[in-house]
Amino acid sequence: MKNKQPTLSRDELNSVYALYSTGQFNEAIDKIKALNEDYPNVPILFNIIGACYKELGQLEGAAKMFEVAVSIKSDYAEAYFNLGAIRKALGQDDDAVKSYKQAIAITPNYPDAHNNLGTTLHDLGQLEASIESLEWAIAYKYDFAEAHNNLGNALNDYGRVEDAIDSFEKATALKSDYAKAYFNLAIAYKDLGNKEAYLKTIEKTVSIKPDWGDANLHLSRVKTFKENDPQVDQMKLLLSKPDLSLLDQIGFNFALSHVYENLENHDEQFKFLNKANSLRKEELNYTIERDQKYFSTIKESFKSPPLSIKKSLYSPTNIKPIFIVGMPRSGTSLVHQIIDSHKEAYGAGELNILNKFIGKLLTDRSNDGKKLLSEEDVLSIREHFLEALSKLNIMENIIVDKMPLNFRYIGFILSAFPEAKIVHMNRDPMAICWSIYKYYFNGNSYSFDQNDLAQYYHMYKDLMNFWNQLFPNKIYDICYEDLTTDQEVETRKLLDYCQLEWDESCLNFHTNKKAVKTTSAIQVRQKIYQGSSEVWKKYESYLQPLIKGLNYY
């Protein structure tokens, strides 16, 4: 009978570590499985085999191994940490939080666990808790550059932009080649409208990581390029690299389209612009039928007349929400700045609260075979939105949400918030669609093909007609072109609809120093100017699919 050793020897453990550390993950797994025959309850072996599975991309297998490790050794902080990372990678954020908290309960002085917990809480929208966790990470490890960067992101989303800038600067001071932190710092400066600091910082980002497509794209949006600029040659050279990722190819193509727009070389501009958009559509594997189905599902949730709910069932609140909706690039940021400049209002920017919640609600109800919106659904939307707002560190009662695509959810909003004000932006359809096609939006999957864009615009107009019929006189329409030609008259009418007293500051919205998280953050710092809705006409010959699709002429 074979005599078993009572404990795993150091040499045996080192042999496993040697295989893992040299990237021989399959060999390490085989070695551990052989050792498990003699040592079936050694937690460190399961922790190492889990790490091997993780490196091989076998995340489910890795999770099982880490779970075995902690079942054998309940105070195994490292295995709980590893399990949290796997659960996060699997999209199981709530479970990841539990694992990180268990690791911290065992070992409070665990900066990596505090950092990962903070970033996961951030992704869950729990900003206050995220900030606290990241501050603990830094308290235990002050030179933790990644934690300073992550804290900056959380503070930025919490509305503490100046504090966020301080955190990003600490991250870059600790790690001088930290491109991601420089990039985040640049975006914070952009949101504050500090064009000079934005340009300087994004140039620094590109100098550290010149092959980063998104960084070059941001540079192209703020830098004025001239003929024979060496930066252009560098972008073209990097774009020609065979190993450049698809994401970076998209970024560089969009960047070069901005460069050639700046140089007024329209042929080159559209060569790169059309390529960028086609690559992005390819990456998303998008078809317009996806949005057509979603719009149909939205309509199916309502009947005429809309659902009637007793006032007594609505939870009481002092919040008076204002929703600015419309197509992107229709002027929602401009109107947001105008209302935000009012002494009684707070512009919260583009909140994704309703999109996440209502999107999931529609999916769940569709899977359950339900179509019509229920009273329970409406009240849950109200509770969720109010709860999310309560976590955003906002003191004012009048809160503006300027997520443009909330036009899809107007019926849900008015059902859940009968006290809400809906401001709908109208603008020339070609001006809107050209501007959307020209800019790179991470979302808006319909925007990367002229035909898709035209069809989506028609769907938007159809849905707005649907809402106006169901909720007559509940939606305030404002025309972008009218606002730019008669600013004071239109501003007075807007404030009157929002039940806000006249405030002269609303005419001087461009002096508002508050951060604005939008593509047009620099533009909204400028005074109103006329003529922007005519710019597309310079490119008429390149936009024929869009013109025909919109039936513009």
XYZ file of C-alpha atoms in Angstrom:
553
model
C 0.000 0.000 0.000
C 1.350 3.399 -0.972
C 2.375 5.633 1.944
C 0.937 9.147 1.560
C 2.812 12.175 2.727
C 0.920 14.044 5.480
C 1.467 17.432 3.862
C 2.268 18.810 0.440
C 6.011 19.376 0.182
C 7.544 22.720 -0.708
C 9.254 21.168 -3.751
C 5.935 19.859 -5.082
C 4.279 23.223 -4.602
C 7.207 25.032 -6.244
C 7.001 22.731 -9.245
C 3.388 23.800 -9.738
C 4.253 27.469 -9.328
C 7.065 27.097 -11.871
C 4.667 25.767 -14.500
C 2.088 28.492 -13.783
C 4.606 31.347 -13.746
C 6.071 30.288 -17.108
C 2.649 30.146 -18.775
C 2.448 26.346 -18.933
C -1.119 26.363 -17.686
C -2.303 23.012 -19.073
C 0.802 21.319 -17.700
C 0.178 22.947 -14.322
C -3.421 21.687 -14.350
C -2.281 18.132 -15.129
C 0.334 18.324 -12.369
C -2.216 19.554 -9.807
C -4.736 16.868 -10.760
C -2.065 14.248 -10.174
C -1.194 15.796 -6.795
C -4.880 15.900 -5.842
C -4.908 12.109 -5.754
C -2.571 12.261 -2.781
C -3.646 15.659 -1.449
C -7.382 16.073 -2.129
C -7.938 18.866 0.413
C -5.103 21.356 -0.158
C -6.804 24.723 -0.846
C -3.768 26.365 -2.478
C -3.796 23.752 -5.247
C -7.407 24.604 -6.101
C -6.548 28.305 -6.024
C -3.688 27.757 -8.493
C -5.702 25.534 -10.802
C -8.438 28.183 -10.773
C -5.860 30.782 -11.808
C -4.764 28.476 -14.655
C -8.337 28.093 -15.891
C -8.722 31.878 -15.753
C -5.626 32.370 -17.933
C -7.002 29.827 -20.407
C -10.310 31.719 -20.572
C -12.252 28.891 -18.906
C -14.046 31.161 -16.459
C -16.734 28.746 -15.270
C -14.087 26.141 -14.474
C -12.021 28.771 -12.654
C -15.007 29.792 -10.534
C -15.613 26.195 -9.469
C -11.994 25.756 -8.403
C -11.991 28.951 -6.324
C -15.265 27.857 -4.741
C -13.660 24.539 -3.756
C -10.681 26.415 -2.289
C -12.859 28.564 -0.001
C -15.027 25.592 0.952
C -11.894 23.853 2.279
C -10.413 26.995 3.849
C -13.148 29.438 4.861
C -10.662 32.200 5.725
C -8.812 32.060 2.372
C -8.900 35.739 1.444
C -6.913 35.395 -1.781
C -9.251 32.726 -3.146
C -12.280 34.891 -2.314
C -10.582 37.763 -4.142
C -9.929 35.559 -7.180
C -13.509 34.307 -7.082
C -14.721 37.912 -7.061
C -12.654 38.703 -10.153
C -14.083 35.698 -11.997
C -17.644 36.530 -11.023
C -17.069 40.065 -12.242
C -15.734 38.759 -15.554
C -18.837 36.560 -15.865
C -21.076 39.594 -15.393
C -22.193 38.472 -11.931
C -21.530 41.824 -10.273
C -23.658 41.256 -7.160
C -21.914 37.967 -6.452
C -18.548 39.599 -7.125
C -19.325 42.207 -4.453
C -20.060 39.436 -1.948
C -16.764 37.693 -2.705
C -14.709 40.892 -2.386
C -16.433 41.744 0.881
C -15.616 38.274 2.220
C -11.966 38.741 1.280
C -11.938 42.099 3.081
C -13.681 40.690 6.155
C -10.863 38.155 6.441
C -8.071 40.588 5.556
C -9.147 44.229 6.034
C -5.740 45.463 4.850
C -6.300 44.232 1.287
C -6.029 47.225 -1.091
C -6.607 45.207 -4.271
C -9.862 43.839 -2.868
C -11.005 47.323 -1.838
C -10.107 48.591 -5.325
C -11.973 45.834 -7.143
C -14.941 46.178 -4.818
C -15.007 49.908 -5.539
C -14.969 49.490 -9.310
C -17.695 46.829 -9.167
C -19.899 49.018 -6.962
C -19.299 51.827 -9.455
C -20.566 49.624 -12.268
C -23.642 48.852 -10.169
C -24.314 52.565 -9.765
C -23.586 52.557 -6.029
C -21.355 55.612 -6.210
C -21.111 56.546 -2.534
C -20.143 52.992 -1.567
C -17.737 52.859 -4.516
C -15.981 56.035 -3.398
C -15.668 54.719 0.156
C -14.120 51.431 -0.989
C -11.638 53.160 -3.276
C -10.655 55.554 -0.516
C -9.923 52.519 1.685
C -7.754 51.063 -1.085
C -5.716 54.269 -1.133
C -5.611 54.477 2.666
C -3.943 51.061 2.770
C -1.737 51.749 -0.269
C -1.287 55.446 -0.990
C 0.852 54.889 -4.114
C -1.887 52.749 -5.719
C -2.162 54.623 -9.026
C -4.967 52.447 -10.401
C -7.100 53.086 -7.308
C -6.570 56.854 -7.639
C -7.722 56.606 -11.274
C -10.753 54.505 -10.355
C -11.623 56.913 -7.546
C -11.468 59.726 -10.082
C -13.987 57.926 -12.279
C -16.376 57.393 -9.361
C -16.058 60.993 -8.166
C -16.605 62.254 -11.700
C -19.828 60.303 -12.075
C -20.918 61.491 -8.626
C -20.647 65.078 -9.803
C -17.480 65.940 -7.880
C -15.488 66.775 -10.998
C -12.834 68.944 -9.328
C -12.111 66.161 -6.823
C -11.999 63.704 -9.723
C -9.375 65.834 -11.458
C -7.320 65.796 -8.260
C -7.473 61.978 -8.193
C -6.508 61.642 -11.860
C -3.576 63.987 -11.295
C -2.409 61.880 -8.353
C -2.618 58.771 -10.532
C -0.476 60.364 -13.257
C 2.009 61.701 -10.690
C 2.462 58.180 -9.329
C 2.635 56.590 -12.771
C 3.950 58.990 -15.406
C 3.069 56.717 -18.343
C -0.502 56.027 -17.172
C -2.309 56.740 -20.442
C -5.738 55.759 -19.160
C -5.538 58.230 -16.260
C -4.380 61.024 -18.575
C -7.277 60.191 -20.897
C -9.794 60.346 -18.047
C -8.275 63.625 -16.890
C -8.669 65.035 -20.400
C -12.341 64.027 -20.532
C -12.944 65.712 -17.161
C -11.419 68.921 -18.515
C -13.609 68.602 -21.619
C -16.733 68.224 -19.476
C -15.778 71.423 -17.644
C -15.327 73.207 -20.961
C -11.604 73.796 -20.388
C -10.530 73.434 -23.999
C -6.882 74.358 -23.416
C -6.366 71.782 -20.636
C -8.368 69.201 -22.617
C -6.082 69.621 -25.647
C -2.883 69.578 -23.603
C -3.872 66.451 -21.672
C -5.185 64.483 -24.639
C -1.930 65.294 -26.495
C -0.062 63.847 -23.523
C -2.226 60.712 -23.715
C -1.431 60.250 -27.400
C 2.284 60.793 -26.794
C 2.250 57.925 -24.260
C 0.057 55.594 -26.300
C 0.076 56.756 -29.937
C -1.751 53.656 -31.198
C -4.843 54.316 -29.068
C -7.572 55.090 -31.593
C -10.019 56.683 -29.153
C -7.370 59.070 -27.800
C -6.504 60.165 -31.337
C -10.208 60.659 -32.031
C -10.536 63.028 -29.076
C -7.423 64.861 -30.224
C -8.941 65.313 -33.689
C -12.047 66.892 -32.162
C -10.152 69.635 -30.355
C -6.959 70.256 -32.336
C -6.858 72.485 -35.407
C -4.914 70.577 -38.037
C -2.928 72.136 -40.861
C -1.536 70.746 -44.099
C 1.497 68.457 -43.663
C 0.865 68.040 -39.940
C 3.139 65.132 -38.851
C 0.343 63.914 -36.563
C -1.718 63.023 -39.643
C 1.087 60.929 -41.134
C 1.531 59.174 -37.814
C -2.182 58.306 -37.638
C -2.133 56.921 -41.179
C 0.968 54.853 -40.441
C -0.572 53.399 -37.285
C -3.828 52.702 -39.103
C -1.920 50.622 -41.654
C -0.574 48.263 -38.973
C -1.918 44.746 -39.628
C -2.302 43.948 -35.923
C -4.306 47.062 -35.037
C -7.487 46.121 -33.178
C -10.869 46.737 -34.789
C -11.724 49.236 -32.049
C -8.568 51.242 -32.744
C -9.177 51.070 -36.507
C -12.588 52.633 -35.913
C -11.097 55.365 -33.745
C -8.372 56.255 -36.250
C -10.779 56.349 -39.185
C -13.117 58.690 -37.321
C -10.133 60.792 -36.243
C -8.858 61.168 -39.810
C -12.337 62.074 -41.029
C -12.309 64.974 -38.524
C -8.837 65.978 -39.698
C -9.888 66.183 -43.337
C -13.105 67.982 -42.442
C -10.867 70.540 -40.755
C -8.747 70.729 -43.920
C -11.891 70.925 -46.102
C -10.838 67.898 -48.148
C -14.259 66.310 -48.462
C -13.249 63.302 -50.549
C -10.700 62.202 -47.957
C -13.086 63.105 -45.143
C -15.798 60.769 -46.417
C -13.346 58.034 -47.345
C -12.366 57.722 -43.704
C -15.822 58.532 -42.326
C -17.618 55.873 -44.359
C -14.925 53.326 -43.471
C -15.213 54.150 -39.759
C -18.980 53.766 -39.787
C -18.937 50.520 -41.778
C -16.358 49.012 -39.395
C -18.440 50.026 -36.384
C -21.598 48.524 -37.878
C -19.650 45.345 -38.629
C -18.383 45.215 -35.040
C -21.923 45.577 -33.643
C -23.447 43.163 -36.185
C -26.361 45.578 -36.235
C -29.575 45.350 -38.230
C -32.374 47.932 -38.146
C -34.851 45.125 -37.434
C -33.506 45.001 -33.879
C -34.747 48.532 -33.161
C -37.945 48.024 -35.148
C -38.811 45.122 -32.874
C -37.950 47.150 -29.764
C -40.149 50.070 -30.843
C -43.007 47.643 -31.512
C -42.585 46.173 -28.027
C -42.748 49.686 -26.545
C -45.979 50.434 -28.386
C -47.484 47.114 -27.343
C -46.987 48.127 -23.698
C -49.638 50.850 -24.038
C -53.273 51.006 -24.939
C -55.661 53.907 -25.412
C -56.478 55.466 -23.034
C -53.268 55.035 -21.004
C -53.237 53.242 -17.680
C -54.948 55.263 -14.925
C -53.432 55.073 -11.449
C -54.827 56.568 -8.241
C -52.779 59.480 -6.939
C -52.644 57.864 -3.499
C -50.555 55.000 -4.885
C -47.714 57.238 -6.015
C -44.940 57.586 -3.476
C -44.699 61.224 -2.350
C -41.672 63.209 -3.499
C -40.432 66.767 -3.657
C -38.588 65.977 -6.880
C -39.902 67.702 -9.988
C -38.214 65.987 -12.939
C -37.712 67.586 -16.324
C -36.852 65.250 -19.200
C -35.261 66.716 -22.330
C -35.730 64.250 -25.177
C -35.282 63.991 -28.918
C -32.809 62.622 -31.373
C -29.133 63.014 -30.441
C -27.575 66.214 -31.862
C -30.978 67.953 -31.825
C -29.982 70.570 -29.250
C -30.724 68.735 -26.010
C -27.397 69.844 -24.501
C -28.143 73.475 -25.278
C -31.539 73.378 -23.564
C -30.020 71.422 -20.670
C -27.486 74.221 -20.133
C -30.213 76.863 -20.288
C -32.344 75.203 -17.608
C -29.328 74.197 -15.515
C -28.333 77.875 -15.391
C -31.546 78.603 -13.494
C -30.964 79.083 -9.759
C -33.654 76.538 -8.810
C -32.742 73.742 -11.230
C -30.033 71.102 -11.422
C -28.933 69.627 -14.736
C -27.991 66.015 -14.071
C -26.834 65.366 -17.623
C -27.543 62.171 -19.543
C -28.781 59.709 -16.948
C -29.005 56.088 -18.067
C -31.328 55.116 -15.211
C -34.546 54.724 -17.194
C -32.939 53.019 -20.170
C -31.412 50.296 -18.006
C -34.487 49.716 -15.885
C -37.187 49.940 -18.550
C -35.102 47.938 -21.013
C -34.808 45.100 -18.516
C -38.484 45.441 -17.603
C -39.539 45.067 -21.236
C -37.276 42.049 -21.706
C -38.571 40.332 -18.561
C -42.207 40.991 -19.446
C -41.682 39.787 -23.002
C -40.137 36.562 -21.714
C -43.163 36.104 -19.434
C -45.530 36.598 -22.367
C -46.888 39.895 -21.003
C -47.503 42.918 -23.207
C -49.464 45.672 -21.496
C -47.836 47.872 -18.896
C -49.169 47.098 -15.426
C -49.779 49.324 -12.436
C -47.003 47.470 -10.618
C -44.594 48.203 -13.483
C -45.374 51.918 -13.398
C -44.881 52.224 -9.652
C -41.633 50.246 -9.802
C -40.277 52.638 -12.457
C -41.086 55.566 -10.174
C -39.474 53.977 -7.116
C -36.356 52.940 -8.999
C -35.798 56.359 -10.571
C -36.312 58.227 -7.298
C -34.020 55.835 -5.453
C -31.306 56.282 -8.095
C -31.614 60.068 -7.907
C -31.269 59.963 -4.125
C -27.737 58.562 -4.589
C -26.529 61.363 -6.854
C -25.737 64.024 -4.249
C -28.264 66.523 -5.675
C -29.733 69.198 -3.384
C -32.191 70.854 -5.793
C -35.748 69.577 -6.249
C -35.986 70.403 -9.948
C -33.751 67.878 -11.687
C -33.110 67.724 -15.427
C -32.388 64.447 -17.221
C -31.256 65.115 -20.791
C -30.839 61.568 -22.089
C -32.113 62.164 -25.667
C -33.262 58.605 -26.350
C -35.667 58.769 -23.435
C -38.113 59.790 -26.176
C -38.675 56.026 -26.403
C -39.990 55.994 -22.848
C -42.220 59.084 -22.736
C -45.310 57.003 -22.007
C -43.542 55.206 -19.172
C -42.308 58.536 -17.765
C -45.694 60.257 -17.850
C -47.362 57.213 -16.329
C -44.821 56.980 -13.490
C -44.369 60.752 -13.078
C -47.570 62.603 -13.947
C -45.858 65.696 -12.517
C -42.938 65.418 -14.974
C -42.201 67.979 -17.660
C -41.241 66.627 -21.094
C -39.271 68.956 -23.356
C -38.963 67.586 -26.882
C -36.277 69.032 -29.149
C -37.052 69.474 -32.846
C -34.409 70.263 -35.425
C -33.978 69.992 -39.179
C -33.778 66.223 -39.874
C -30.776 66.471 -42.198
C -28.889 68.569 -39.645
C -29.601 65.959 -36.985
C -28.764 62.904 -39.070
C -25.630 64.366 -40.631
C -24.298 65.313 -37.208
C -25.046 61.827 -35.845
C -23.348 60.125 -38.797
C -20.318 62.357 -38.445
C -19.690 61.719 -34.750
C -18.708 58.457 -33.121
C -21.179 57.495 -30.395
C -20.522 54.387 -28.336
C -24.249 53.702 -28.314
C -26.756 54.507 -31.047
C -26.139 51.371 -33.090
C -28.411 52.657 -35.874
C -26.102 55.601 -36.578
C -23.355 53.900 -38.589
C -25.193 53.523 -41.892
C -27.041 56.273 -43.776
C -29.985 54.031 -44.656
C -30.334 52.741 -41.087
C -30.142 56.284 -39.795
C -32.942 57.460 -42.085
C -35.153 54.542 -41.086
C -34.499 55.156 -37.407
C -35.422 58.810 -37.800
C -38.775 57.805 -39.310
C -39.325 55.389 -36.409
C -38.578 58.195 -33.963
C -41.107 60.521 -35.617
C -43.701 57.763 -35.667
C -43.198 57.021 -31.969
C -43.438 60.720 -31.098
C -46.774 60.871 -32.941
C -47.875 57.820 -30.953
C -47.019 59.506 -27.630
C -48.685 62.783 -28.614
C -51.894 60.948 -29.435
C -51.866 59.041 -26.143
C -50.771 62.010 -24.015
C -52.107 65.151 -25.725
C -50.722 68.479 -24.497
C -48.218 66.718 -22.178
C -45.134 67.202 -24.365
C -43.574 70.605 -24.979
C -41.995 70.991 -28.412
C -39.164 73.462 -28.909
C -37.465 74.108 -32.239
C -33.679 74.381 -32.217
C -33.619 76.804 -35.129
C -36.216 79.069 -33.449
C -34.164 79.032 -30.243
C -31.022 80.150 -32.068
C -32.817 82.975 -33.898
C -34.993 84.253 -31.052
C -33.212 83.179 -27.886
C -34.988 85.250 -25.249
C -38.542 84.650 -26.491
C -38.024 80.893 -26.736
C -36.218 80.768 -23.376
C -39.082 82.591 -21.658
C -41.620 80.155 -23.138
C -39.456 77.207 -22.081
C -39.125 78.388 -18.477
C -42.826 79.151 -18.331
C -43.644 75.576 -19.370
C -41.226 74.253 -16.731
C -42.959 76.486 -14.143
C -39.737 78.346 -13.437
C -39.586 82.082 -12.846
C -37.537 84.187 -15.220
C -33.805 84.057 -14.501
C -31.450 86.208 -16.583
C -28.713 83.618 -16.078
C -30.519 81.362 -18.523
C -29.591 83.741 -21.354
C -25.947 83.520 -20.311
C -25.850 79.719 -20.163
C -22.424 79.725 -21.850
C -20.876 81.078 -18.629
C -22.139 78.067 -16.655
C -19.067 76.333 -15.182
C -20.737 73.057 -14.237
C -19.515 69.889 -15.946
C -21.507 68.666 -18.938
C -21.051 65.033 -19.960
C -21.848 65.163 -23.628
C -20.065 65.176 -26.989
C -20.883 68.879 -27.351
C -19.450 69.879 -23.945
C -17.139 72.444 -25.576
C -19.841 73.819 -27.900
C -22.339 74.533 -25.110
C -19.785 76.909 -23.543
C -20.263 79.175 -26.542
C -22.961 81.750 -27.150
C -25.858 80.707 -29.341
C -24.981 80.982 -33.011
C -27.083 80.568 -36.131
C -26.537 78.557 -39.267
C -25.324 75.226 -37.878
C -28.375 73.455 -39.309
C -27.253 74.409 -42.830
C -23.724 72.978 -42.647
C -24.721 69.580 -44.068
C -25.445 71.191 -47.445
C -21.691 71.349 -48.133
C -21.712 67.546 -48.217
C -24.947 67.013 -50.137
C -23.371 64.850 -52.862
C -21.967 62.457 -50.224
C -25.251 62.144 -48.324
C -27.605 60.993 -51.065
C -28.657 57.739 -49.304
C -29.605 59.806 -46.250
C -31.431 62.474 -48.274
C -33.423 59.849 -50.182
C -34.106 57.818 -47.051
C -35.519 60.873 -45.271
C -37.520 61.945 -48.343
C -35.970 65.316 -47.619
C -36.732 66.946 -50.973
